CSV table of N, CA and C in Angstrom, one decimal:
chain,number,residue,atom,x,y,z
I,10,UNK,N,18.5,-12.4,26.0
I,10,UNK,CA,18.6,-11.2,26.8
I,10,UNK,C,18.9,-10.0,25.9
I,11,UNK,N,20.0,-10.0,25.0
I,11,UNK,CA,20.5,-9.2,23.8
I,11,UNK,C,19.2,-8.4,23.1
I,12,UNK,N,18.1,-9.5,22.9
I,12,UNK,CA,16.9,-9.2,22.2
I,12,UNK,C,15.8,-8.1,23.2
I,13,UNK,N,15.9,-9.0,24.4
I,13,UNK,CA,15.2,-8.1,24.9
I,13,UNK,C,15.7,-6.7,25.4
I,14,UNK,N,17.3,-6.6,26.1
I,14,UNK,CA,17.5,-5.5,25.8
I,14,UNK,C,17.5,-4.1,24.9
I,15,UNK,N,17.0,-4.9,23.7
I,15,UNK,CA,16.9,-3.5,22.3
I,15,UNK,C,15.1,-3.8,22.1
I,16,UNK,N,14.1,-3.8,23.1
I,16,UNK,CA,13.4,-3.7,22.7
I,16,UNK,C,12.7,-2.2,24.1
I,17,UNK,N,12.0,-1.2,22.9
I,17,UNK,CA,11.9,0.1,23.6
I,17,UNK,C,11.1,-0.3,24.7
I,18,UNK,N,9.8,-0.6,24.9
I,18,UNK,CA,9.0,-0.5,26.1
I,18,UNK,C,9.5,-1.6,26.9
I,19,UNK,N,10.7,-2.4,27.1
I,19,UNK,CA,11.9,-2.6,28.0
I,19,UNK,C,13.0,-1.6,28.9
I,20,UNK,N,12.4,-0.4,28.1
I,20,UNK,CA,14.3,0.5,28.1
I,20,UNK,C,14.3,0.4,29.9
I,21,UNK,N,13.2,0.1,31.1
I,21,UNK,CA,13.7,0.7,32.2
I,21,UNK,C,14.2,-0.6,33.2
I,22,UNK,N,14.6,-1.8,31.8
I,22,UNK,CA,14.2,-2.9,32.5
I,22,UNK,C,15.6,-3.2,32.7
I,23,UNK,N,16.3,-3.8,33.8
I,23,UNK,CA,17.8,-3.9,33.7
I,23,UNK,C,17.8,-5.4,33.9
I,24,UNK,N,18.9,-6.1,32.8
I,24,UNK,CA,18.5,-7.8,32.6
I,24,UNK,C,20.5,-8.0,33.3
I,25,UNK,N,20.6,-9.3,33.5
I,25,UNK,CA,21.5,-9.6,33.9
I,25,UNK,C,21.5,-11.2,33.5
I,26,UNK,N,23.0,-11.4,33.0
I,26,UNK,CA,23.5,-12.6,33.1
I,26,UNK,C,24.3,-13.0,33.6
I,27,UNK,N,24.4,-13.6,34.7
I,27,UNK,CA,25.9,-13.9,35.7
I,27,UNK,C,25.2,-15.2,36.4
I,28,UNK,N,26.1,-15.9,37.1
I,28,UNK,CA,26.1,-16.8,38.2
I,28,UNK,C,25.6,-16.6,39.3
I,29,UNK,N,24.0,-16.8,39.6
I,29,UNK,CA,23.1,-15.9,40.9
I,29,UNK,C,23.8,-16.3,42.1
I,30,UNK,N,24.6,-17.8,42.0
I,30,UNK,CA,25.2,-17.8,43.2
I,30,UNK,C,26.2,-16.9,43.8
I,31,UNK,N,27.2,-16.0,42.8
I,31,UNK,CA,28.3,-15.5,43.5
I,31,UNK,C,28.2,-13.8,43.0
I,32,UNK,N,27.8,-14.1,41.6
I,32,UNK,CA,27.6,-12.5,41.2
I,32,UNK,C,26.0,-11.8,41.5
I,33,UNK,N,26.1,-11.5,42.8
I,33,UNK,CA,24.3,-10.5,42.5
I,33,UNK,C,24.7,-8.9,42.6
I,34,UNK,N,23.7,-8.3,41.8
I,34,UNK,CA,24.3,-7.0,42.1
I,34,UNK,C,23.6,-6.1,43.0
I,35,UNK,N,24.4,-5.5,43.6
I,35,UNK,CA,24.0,-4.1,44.7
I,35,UNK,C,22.5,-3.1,44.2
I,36,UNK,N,22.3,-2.8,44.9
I,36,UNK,CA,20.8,-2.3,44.8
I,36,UNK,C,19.8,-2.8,45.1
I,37,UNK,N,18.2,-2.1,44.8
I,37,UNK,CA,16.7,-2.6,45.4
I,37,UNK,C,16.2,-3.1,44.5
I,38,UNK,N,15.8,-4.0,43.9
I,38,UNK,CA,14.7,-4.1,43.1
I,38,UNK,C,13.2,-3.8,43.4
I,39,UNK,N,12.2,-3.7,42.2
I,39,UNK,CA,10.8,-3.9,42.1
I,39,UNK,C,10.0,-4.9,41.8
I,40,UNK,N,11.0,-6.1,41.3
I,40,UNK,CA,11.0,-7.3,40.7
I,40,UNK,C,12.3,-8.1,40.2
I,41,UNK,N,12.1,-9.2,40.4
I,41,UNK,CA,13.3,-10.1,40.1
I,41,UNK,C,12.7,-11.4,39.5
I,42,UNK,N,13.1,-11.6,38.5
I,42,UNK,CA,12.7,-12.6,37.3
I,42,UNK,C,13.7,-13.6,36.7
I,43,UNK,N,13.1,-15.2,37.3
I,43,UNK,CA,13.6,-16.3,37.5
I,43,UNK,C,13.4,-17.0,36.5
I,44,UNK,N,13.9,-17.5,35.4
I,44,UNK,CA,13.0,-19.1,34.7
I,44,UNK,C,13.9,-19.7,34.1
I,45,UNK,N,13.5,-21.3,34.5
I,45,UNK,CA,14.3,-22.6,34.4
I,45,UNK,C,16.0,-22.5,34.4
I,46,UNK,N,15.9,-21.9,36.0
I,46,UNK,CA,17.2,-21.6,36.2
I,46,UNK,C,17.5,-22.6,37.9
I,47,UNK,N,16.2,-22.3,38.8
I,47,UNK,CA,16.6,-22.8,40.4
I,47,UNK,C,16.9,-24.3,40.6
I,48,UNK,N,16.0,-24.7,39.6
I,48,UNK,CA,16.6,-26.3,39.8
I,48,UNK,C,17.3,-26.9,39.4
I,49,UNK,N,18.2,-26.4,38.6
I,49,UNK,CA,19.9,-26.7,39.0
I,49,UNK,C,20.5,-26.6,40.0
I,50,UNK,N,20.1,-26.0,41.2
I,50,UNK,CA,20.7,-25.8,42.5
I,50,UNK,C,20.3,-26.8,43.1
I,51,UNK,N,21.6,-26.8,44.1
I,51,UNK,CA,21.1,-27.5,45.1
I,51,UNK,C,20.1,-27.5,46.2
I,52,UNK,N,19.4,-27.6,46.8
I,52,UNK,CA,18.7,-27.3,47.9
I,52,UNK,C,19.5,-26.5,48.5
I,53,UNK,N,20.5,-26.1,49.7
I,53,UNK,CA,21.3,-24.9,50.6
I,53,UNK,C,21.5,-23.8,49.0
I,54,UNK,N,22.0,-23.9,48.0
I,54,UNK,CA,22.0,-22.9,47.4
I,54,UNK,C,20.9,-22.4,46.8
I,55,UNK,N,20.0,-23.1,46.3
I,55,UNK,CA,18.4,-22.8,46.1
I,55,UNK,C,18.2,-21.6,47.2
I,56,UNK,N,18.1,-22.4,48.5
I,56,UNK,CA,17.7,-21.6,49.8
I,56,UNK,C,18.6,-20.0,50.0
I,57,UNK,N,19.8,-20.3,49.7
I,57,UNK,CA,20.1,-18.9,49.6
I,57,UNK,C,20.6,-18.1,48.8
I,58,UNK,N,20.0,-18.5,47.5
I,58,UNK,CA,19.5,-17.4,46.3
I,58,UNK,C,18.3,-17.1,46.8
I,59,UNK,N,17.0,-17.6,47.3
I,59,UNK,CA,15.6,-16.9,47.9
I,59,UNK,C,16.6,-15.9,48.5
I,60,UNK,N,16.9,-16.4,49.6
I,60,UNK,CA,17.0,-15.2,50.8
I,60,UNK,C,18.0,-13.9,50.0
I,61,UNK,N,18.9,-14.3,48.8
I,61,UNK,CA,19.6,-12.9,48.6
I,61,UNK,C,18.3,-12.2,47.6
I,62,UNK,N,17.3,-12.9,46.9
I,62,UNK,CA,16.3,-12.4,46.1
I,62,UNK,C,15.7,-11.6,47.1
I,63,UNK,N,15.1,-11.8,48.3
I,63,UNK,CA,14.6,-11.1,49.0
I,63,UNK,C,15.1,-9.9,49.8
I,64,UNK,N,15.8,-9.8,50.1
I,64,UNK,CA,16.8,-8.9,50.0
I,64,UNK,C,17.3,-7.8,49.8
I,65,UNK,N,17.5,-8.3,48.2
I,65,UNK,CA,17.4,-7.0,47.1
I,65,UNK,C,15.8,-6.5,46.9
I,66,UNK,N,14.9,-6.9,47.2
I,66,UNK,CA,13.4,-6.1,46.8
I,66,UNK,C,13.2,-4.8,47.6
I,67,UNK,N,12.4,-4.0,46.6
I,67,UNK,CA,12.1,-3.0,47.4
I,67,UNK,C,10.7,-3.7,48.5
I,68,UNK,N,10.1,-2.6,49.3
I,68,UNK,CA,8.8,-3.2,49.6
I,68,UNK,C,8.1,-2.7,48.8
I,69,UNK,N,7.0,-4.0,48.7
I,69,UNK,CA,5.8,-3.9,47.5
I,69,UNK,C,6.5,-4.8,46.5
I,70,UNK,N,7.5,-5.3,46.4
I,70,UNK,CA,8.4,-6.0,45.4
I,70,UNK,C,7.9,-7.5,45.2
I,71,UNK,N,8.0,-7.7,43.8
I,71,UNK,CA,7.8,-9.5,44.1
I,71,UNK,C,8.9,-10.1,43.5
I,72,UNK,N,9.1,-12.1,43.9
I,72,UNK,CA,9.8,-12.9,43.0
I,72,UNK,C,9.0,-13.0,42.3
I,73,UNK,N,9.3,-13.3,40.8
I,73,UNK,CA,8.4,-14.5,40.1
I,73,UNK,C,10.0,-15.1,39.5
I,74,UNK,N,9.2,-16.5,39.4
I,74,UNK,CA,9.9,-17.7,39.2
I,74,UNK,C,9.2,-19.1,38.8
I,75,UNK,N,9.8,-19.6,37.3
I,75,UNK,CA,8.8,-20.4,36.7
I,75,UNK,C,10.0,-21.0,36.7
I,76,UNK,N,9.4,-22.9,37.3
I,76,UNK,CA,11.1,-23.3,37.1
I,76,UNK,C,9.9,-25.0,36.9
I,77,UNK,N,10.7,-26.0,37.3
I,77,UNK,CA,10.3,-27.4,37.0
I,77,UNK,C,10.6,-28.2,38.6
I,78,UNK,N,9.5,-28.8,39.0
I,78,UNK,CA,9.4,-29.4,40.1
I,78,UNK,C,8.7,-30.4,40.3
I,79,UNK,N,9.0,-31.2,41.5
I,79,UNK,CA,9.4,-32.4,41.5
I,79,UNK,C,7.9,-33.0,42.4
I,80,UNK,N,6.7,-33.7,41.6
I,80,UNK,CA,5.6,-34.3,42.2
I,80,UNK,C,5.4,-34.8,43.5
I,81,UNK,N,4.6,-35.2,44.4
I,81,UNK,CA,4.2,-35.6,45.4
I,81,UNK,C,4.5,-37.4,45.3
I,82,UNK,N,4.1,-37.9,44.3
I,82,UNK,CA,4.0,-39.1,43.7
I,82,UNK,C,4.7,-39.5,42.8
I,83,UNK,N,5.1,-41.2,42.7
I,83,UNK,CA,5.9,-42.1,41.9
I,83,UNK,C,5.1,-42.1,40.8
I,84,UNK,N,3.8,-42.0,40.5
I,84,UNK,CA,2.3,-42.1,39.6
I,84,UNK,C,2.9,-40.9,38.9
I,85,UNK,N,2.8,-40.2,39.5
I,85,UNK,CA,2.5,-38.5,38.7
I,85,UNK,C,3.6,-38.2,38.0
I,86,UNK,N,4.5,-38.4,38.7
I,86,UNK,CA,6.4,-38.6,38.0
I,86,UNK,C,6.5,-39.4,36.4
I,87,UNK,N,6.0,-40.6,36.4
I,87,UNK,CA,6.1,-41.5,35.4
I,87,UNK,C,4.8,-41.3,34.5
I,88,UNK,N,4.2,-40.3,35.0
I,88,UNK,CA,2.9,-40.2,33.8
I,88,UNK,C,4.0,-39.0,33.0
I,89,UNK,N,4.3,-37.8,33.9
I,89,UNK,CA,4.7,-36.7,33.4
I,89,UNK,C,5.7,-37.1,32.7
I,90,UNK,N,7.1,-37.6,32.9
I,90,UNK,CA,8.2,-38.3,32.2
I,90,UNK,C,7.3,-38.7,30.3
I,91,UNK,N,6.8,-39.8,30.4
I,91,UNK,CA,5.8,-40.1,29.2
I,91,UNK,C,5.4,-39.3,28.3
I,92,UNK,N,4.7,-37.8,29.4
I,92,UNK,CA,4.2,-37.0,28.2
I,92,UNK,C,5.6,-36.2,27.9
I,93,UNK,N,6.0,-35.8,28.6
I,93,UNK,CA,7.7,-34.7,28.4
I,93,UNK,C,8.6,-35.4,26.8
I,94,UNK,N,8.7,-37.0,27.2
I,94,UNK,CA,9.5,-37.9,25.9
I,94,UNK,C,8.3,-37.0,24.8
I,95,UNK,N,7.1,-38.1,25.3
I,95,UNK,CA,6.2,-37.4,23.8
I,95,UNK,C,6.6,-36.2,23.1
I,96,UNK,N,6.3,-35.7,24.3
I,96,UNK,CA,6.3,-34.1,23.5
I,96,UNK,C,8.1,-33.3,22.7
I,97,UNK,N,8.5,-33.9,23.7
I,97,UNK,CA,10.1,-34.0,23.2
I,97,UNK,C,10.6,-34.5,21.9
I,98,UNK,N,9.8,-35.7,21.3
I,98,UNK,CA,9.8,-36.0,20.0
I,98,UNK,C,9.3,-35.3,19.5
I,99,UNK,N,7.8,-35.2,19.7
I,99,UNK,CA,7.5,-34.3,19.0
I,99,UNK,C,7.5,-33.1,18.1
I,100,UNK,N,8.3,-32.5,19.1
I,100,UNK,CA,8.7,-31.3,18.8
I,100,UNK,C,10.4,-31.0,17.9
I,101,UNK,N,11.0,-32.5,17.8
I,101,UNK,CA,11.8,-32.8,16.8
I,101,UNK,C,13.2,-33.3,17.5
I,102,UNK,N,13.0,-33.2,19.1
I,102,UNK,CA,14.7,-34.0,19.3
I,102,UNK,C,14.7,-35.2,18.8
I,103,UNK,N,15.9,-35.8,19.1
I,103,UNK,CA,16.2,-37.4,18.5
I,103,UNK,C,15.9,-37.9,19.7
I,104,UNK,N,15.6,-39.2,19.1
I,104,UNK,CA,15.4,-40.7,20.9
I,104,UNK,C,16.6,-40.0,21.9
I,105,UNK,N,17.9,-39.6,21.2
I,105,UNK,CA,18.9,-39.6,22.0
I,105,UNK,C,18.8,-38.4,23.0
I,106,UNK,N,18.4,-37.3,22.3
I,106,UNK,CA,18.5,-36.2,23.0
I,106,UNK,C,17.6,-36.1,24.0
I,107,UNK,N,16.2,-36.7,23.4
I,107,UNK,CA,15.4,-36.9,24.7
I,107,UNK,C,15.8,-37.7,26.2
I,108,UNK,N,16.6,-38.6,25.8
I,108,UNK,CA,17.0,-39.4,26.8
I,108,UNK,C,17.8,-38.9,27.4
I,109,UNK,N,18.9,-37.9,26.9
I,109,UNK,CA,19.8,-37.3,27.7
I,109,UNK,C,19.1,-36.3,28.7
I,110,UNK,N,18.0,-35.7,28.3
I,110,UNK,CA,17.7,-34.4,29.0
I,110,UNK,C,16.5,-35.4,30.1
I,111,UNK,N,15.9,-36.6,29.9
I,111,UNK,CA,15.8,-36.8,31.4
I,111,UNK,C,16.5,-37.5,32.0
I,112,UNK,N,17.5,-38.3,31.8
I,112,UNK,CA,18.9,-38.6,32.3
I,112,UNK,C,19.2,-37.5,33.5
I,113,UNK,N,18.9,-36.2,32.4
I,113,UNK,CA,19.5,-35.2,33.7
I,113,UNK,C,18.7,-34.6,34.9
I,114,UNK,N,17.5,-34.9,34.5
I,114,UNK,CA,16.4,-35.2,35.6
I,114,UNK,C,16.3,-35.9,36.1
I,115,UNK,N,16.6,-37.7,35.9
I,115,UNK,CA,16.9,-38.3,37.2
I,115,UNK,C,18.4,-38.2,38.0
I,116,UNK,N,19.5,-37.3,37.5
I,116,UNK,CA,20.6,-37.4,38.0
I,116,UNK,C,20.4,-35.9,39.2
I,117,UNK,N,19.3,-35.2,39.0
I,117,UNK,CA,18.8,-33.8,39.7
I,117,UNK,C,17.7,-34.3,40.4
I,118,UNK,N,17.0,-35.5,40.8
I,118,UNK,CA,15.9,-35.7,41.4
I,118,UNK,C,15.3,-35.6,42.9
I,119,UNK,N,16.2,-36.2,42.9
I,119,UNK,CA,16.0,-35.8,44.2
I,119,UNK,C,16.3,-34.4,45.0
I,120,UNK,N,17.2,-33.8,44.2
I,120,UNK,CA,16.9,-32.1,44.8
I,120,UNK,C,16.3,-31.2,44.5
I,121,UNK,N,15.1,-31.4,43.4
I,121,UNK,CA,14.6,-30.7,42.8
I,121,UNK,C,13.3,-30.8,44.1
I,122,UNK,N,13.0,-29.2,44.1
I,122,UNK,CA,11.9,-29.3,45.1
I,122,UNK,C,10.3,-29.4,44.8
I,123,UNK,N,9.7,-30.5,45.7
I,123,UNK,CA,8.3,-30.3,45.5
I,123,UNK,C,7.5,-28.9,45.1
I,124,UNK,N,6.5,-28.9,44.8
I,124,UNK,CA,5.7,-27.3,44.8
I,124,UNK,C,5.4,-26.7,46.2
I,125,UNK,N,4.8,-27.5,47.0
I,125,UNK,CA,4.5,-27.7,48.4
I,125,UNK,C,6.0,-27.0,49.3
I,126,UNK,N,7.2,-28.0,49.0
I,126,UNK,CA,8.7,-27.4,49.6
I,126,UNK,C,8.9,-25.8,49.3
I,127,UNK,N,8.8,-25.8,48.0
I,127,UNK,CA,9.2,-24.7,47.5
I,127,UNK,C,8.3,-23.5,48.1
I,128,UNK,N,7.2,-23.6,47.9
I,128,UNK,CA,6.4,-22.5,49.0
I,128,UNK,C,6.7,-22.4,49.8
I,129,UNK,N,6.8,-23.3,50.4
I,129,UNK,CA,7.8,-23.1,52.0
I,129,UNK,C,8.5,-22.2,52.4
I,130,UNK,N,9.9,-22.7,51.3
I,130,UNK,CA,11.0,-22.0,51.0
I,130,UNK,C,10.8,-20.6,51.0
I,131,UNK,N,10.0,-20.3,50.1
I,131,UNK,CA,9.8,-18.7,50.1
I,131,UNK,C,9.1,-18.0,51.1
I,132,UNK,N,8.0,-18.7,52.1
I,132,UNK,CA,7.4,-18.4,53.1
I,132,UNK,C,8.8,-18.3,54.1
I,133,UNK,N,9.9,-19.2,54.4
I,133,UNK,CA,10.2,-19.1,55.6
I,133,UNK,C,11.4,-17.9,55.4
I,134,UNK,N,11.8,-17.9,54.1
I,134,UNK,CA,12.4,-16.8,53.4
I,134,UNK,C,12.2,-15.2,53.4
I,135,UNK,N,10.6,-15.4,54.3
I,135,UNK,CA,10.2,-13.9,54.2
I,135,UNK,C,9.4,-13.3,53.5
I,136,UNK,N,8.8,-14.1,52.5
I,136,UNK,CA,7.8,-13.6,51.3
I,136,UNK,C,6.5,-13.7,52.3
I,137,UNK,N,6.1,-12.6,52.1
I,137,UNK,CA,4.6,-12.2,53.3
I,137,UNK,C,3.6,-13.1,51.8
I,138,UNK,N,3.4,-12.9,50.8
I,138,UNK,CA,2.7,-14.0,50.2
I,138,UNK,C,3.0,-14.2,49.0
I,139,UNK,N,2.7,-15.8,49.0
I,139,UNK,CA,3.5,-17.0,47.9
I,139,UNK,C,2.0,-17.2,46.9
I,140,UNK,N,2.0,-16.7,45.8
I,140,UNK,CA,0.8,-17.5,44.7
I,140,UNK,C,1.8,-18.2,43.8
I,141,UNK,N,1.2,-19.1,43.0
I,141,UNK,CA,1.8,-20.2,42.5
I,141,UNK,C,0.1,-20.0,41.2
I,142,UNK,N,0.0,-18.9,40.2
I,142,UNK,CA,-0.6,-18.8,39.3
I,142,UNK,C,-1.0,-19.4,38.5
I,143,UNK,N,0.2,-20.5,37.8
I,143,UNK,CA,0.0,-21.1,36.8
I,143,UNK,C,1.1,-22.8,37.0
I,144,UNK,N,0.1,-23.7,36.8
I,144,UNK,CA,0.9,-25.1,36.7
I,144,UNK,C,0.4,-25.9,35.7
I,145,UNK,N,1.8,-26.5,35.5
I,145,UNK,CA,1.2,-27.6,34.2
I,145,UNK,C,2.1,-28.5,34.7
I,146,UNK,N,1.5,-29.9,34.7
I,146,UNK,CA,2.7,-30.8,35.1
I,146,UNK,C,3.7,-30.4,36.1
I,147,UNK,N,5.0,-30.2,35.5
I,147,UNK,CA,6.4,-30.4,36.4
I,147,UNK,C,6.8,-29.1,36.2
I,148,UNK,N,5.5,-28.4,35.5
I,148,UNK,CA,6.5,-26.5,35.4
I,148,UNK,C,5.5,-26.0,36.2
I,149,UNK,N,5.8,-24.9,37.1
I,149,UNK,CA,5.2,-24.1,37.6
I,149,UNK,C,5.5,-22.5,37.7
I,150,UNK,N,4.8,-21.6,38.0
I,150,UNK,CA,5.6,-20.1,38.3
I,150,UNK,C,4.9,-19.5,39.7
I,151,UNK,N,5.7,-19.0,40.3
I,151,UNK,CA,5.2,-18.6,41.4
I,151,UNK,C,5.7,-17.2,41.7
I,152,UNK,N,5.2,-16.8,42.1
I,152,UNK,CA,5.4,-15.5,42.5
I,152,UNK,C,5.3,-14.9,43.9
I,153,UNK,N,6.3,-14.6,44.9
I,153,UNK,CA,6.4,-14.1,46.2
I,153,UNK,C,6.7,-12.6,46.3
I,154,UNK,N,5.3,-12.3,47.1
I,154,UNK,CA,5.4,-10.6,47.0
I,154,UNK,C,5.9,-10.7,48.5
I,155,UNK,N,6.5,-9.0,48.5
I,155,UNK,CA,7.2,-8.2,50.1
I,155,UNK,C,5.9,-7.2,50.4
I,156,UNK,N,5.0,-7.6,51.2
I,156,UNK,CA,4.2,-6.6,51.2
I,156,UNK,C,3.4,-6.3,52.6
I,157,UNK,N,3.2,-5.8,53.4
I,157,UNK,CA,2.4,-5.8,54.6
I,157,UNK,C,1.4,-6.5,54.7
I,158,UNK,N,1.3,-7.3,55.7
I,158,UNK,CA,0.3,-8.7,55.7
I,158,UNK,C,-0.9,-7.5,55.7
I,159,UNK,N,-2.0,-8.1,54.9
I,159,UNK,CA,-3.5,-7.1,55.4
I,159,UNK,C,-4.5,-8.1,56.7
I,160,UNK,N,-4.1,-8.9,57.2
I,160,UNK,CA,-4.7,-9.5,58.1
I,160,UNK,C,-6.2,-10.3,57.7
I,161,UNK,N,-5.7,-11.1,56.2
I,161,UNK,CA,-6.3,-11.9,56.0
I,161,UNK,C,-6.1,-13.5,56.8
């Protein structure tokens, strides 16, 4: 955050670090920007961080939110797991450290939400429309705009 705040074509950008559950701050936004942060929550708090995100938007406002979620299937789970270790060595943790950080994904599994849930979530939340841009595996980002349905 440090970094991005001292960078110029940032200056109108206001960043925040606090606990979204208890500290949100007063005002409208034009955007509100999420990553690998919601699925730490529980489902009831998940649910109402959406609704205080939505909230605070202005209209015309969107979420975006790239976080890690939780497959349709036992198949798709244990393929993705496989590649995540791979790539986790790969990229230089120890056997150990890999093991801890999905340890902490089977100890979060079950509340981490589907992609399918999670749309939801933001639809029954109030987001007039939910795109979901970009997926890879168990990360996704999605983005819920406030905007007057055009009667598509």
């Amino acid at each position: 955050i440090r970094e991005a705040e001292n960078r110029p074509e940032l200056s109108g950008v206001r960043f925040l670090e606090a606990d979204i559950r208890q500290n949100w701050p007063a005002g409208r936004y034009d955007a509100v920007f999420s990553h690998l942060c919601l699925h730490q929550f529980t489902n009831p708090e998940r649910s109402a961080i959406v609704r205080r995100v939505i909230a605070s938007l202005k209209p015309g406002g969107v979420f975006v939110n790239g976080d890690m979620f939780r497959p349709n299937c036992t198949f798709a789970e244990a393929l993705y797991r496989r590649r995540w270790m791979d790539a986790m060595l790969n990229a230089g943790l120890s056997q150990e450290e890999a093991d801890n950080r999905l340890a902490l994904r089977n100890e979060r599994f079950r509340n981490i939400d589907t992609r399918e849930n999670y749309r939801k979530k933001l639809k029954r939340a109030g987001f007039t429309y939910v795109l979901s841009p970009f997926v890879y595996e168990i990360y996704a980002v999605f983005a819920g705009f406030v905007v007057e349905p055009c009667g598509e």
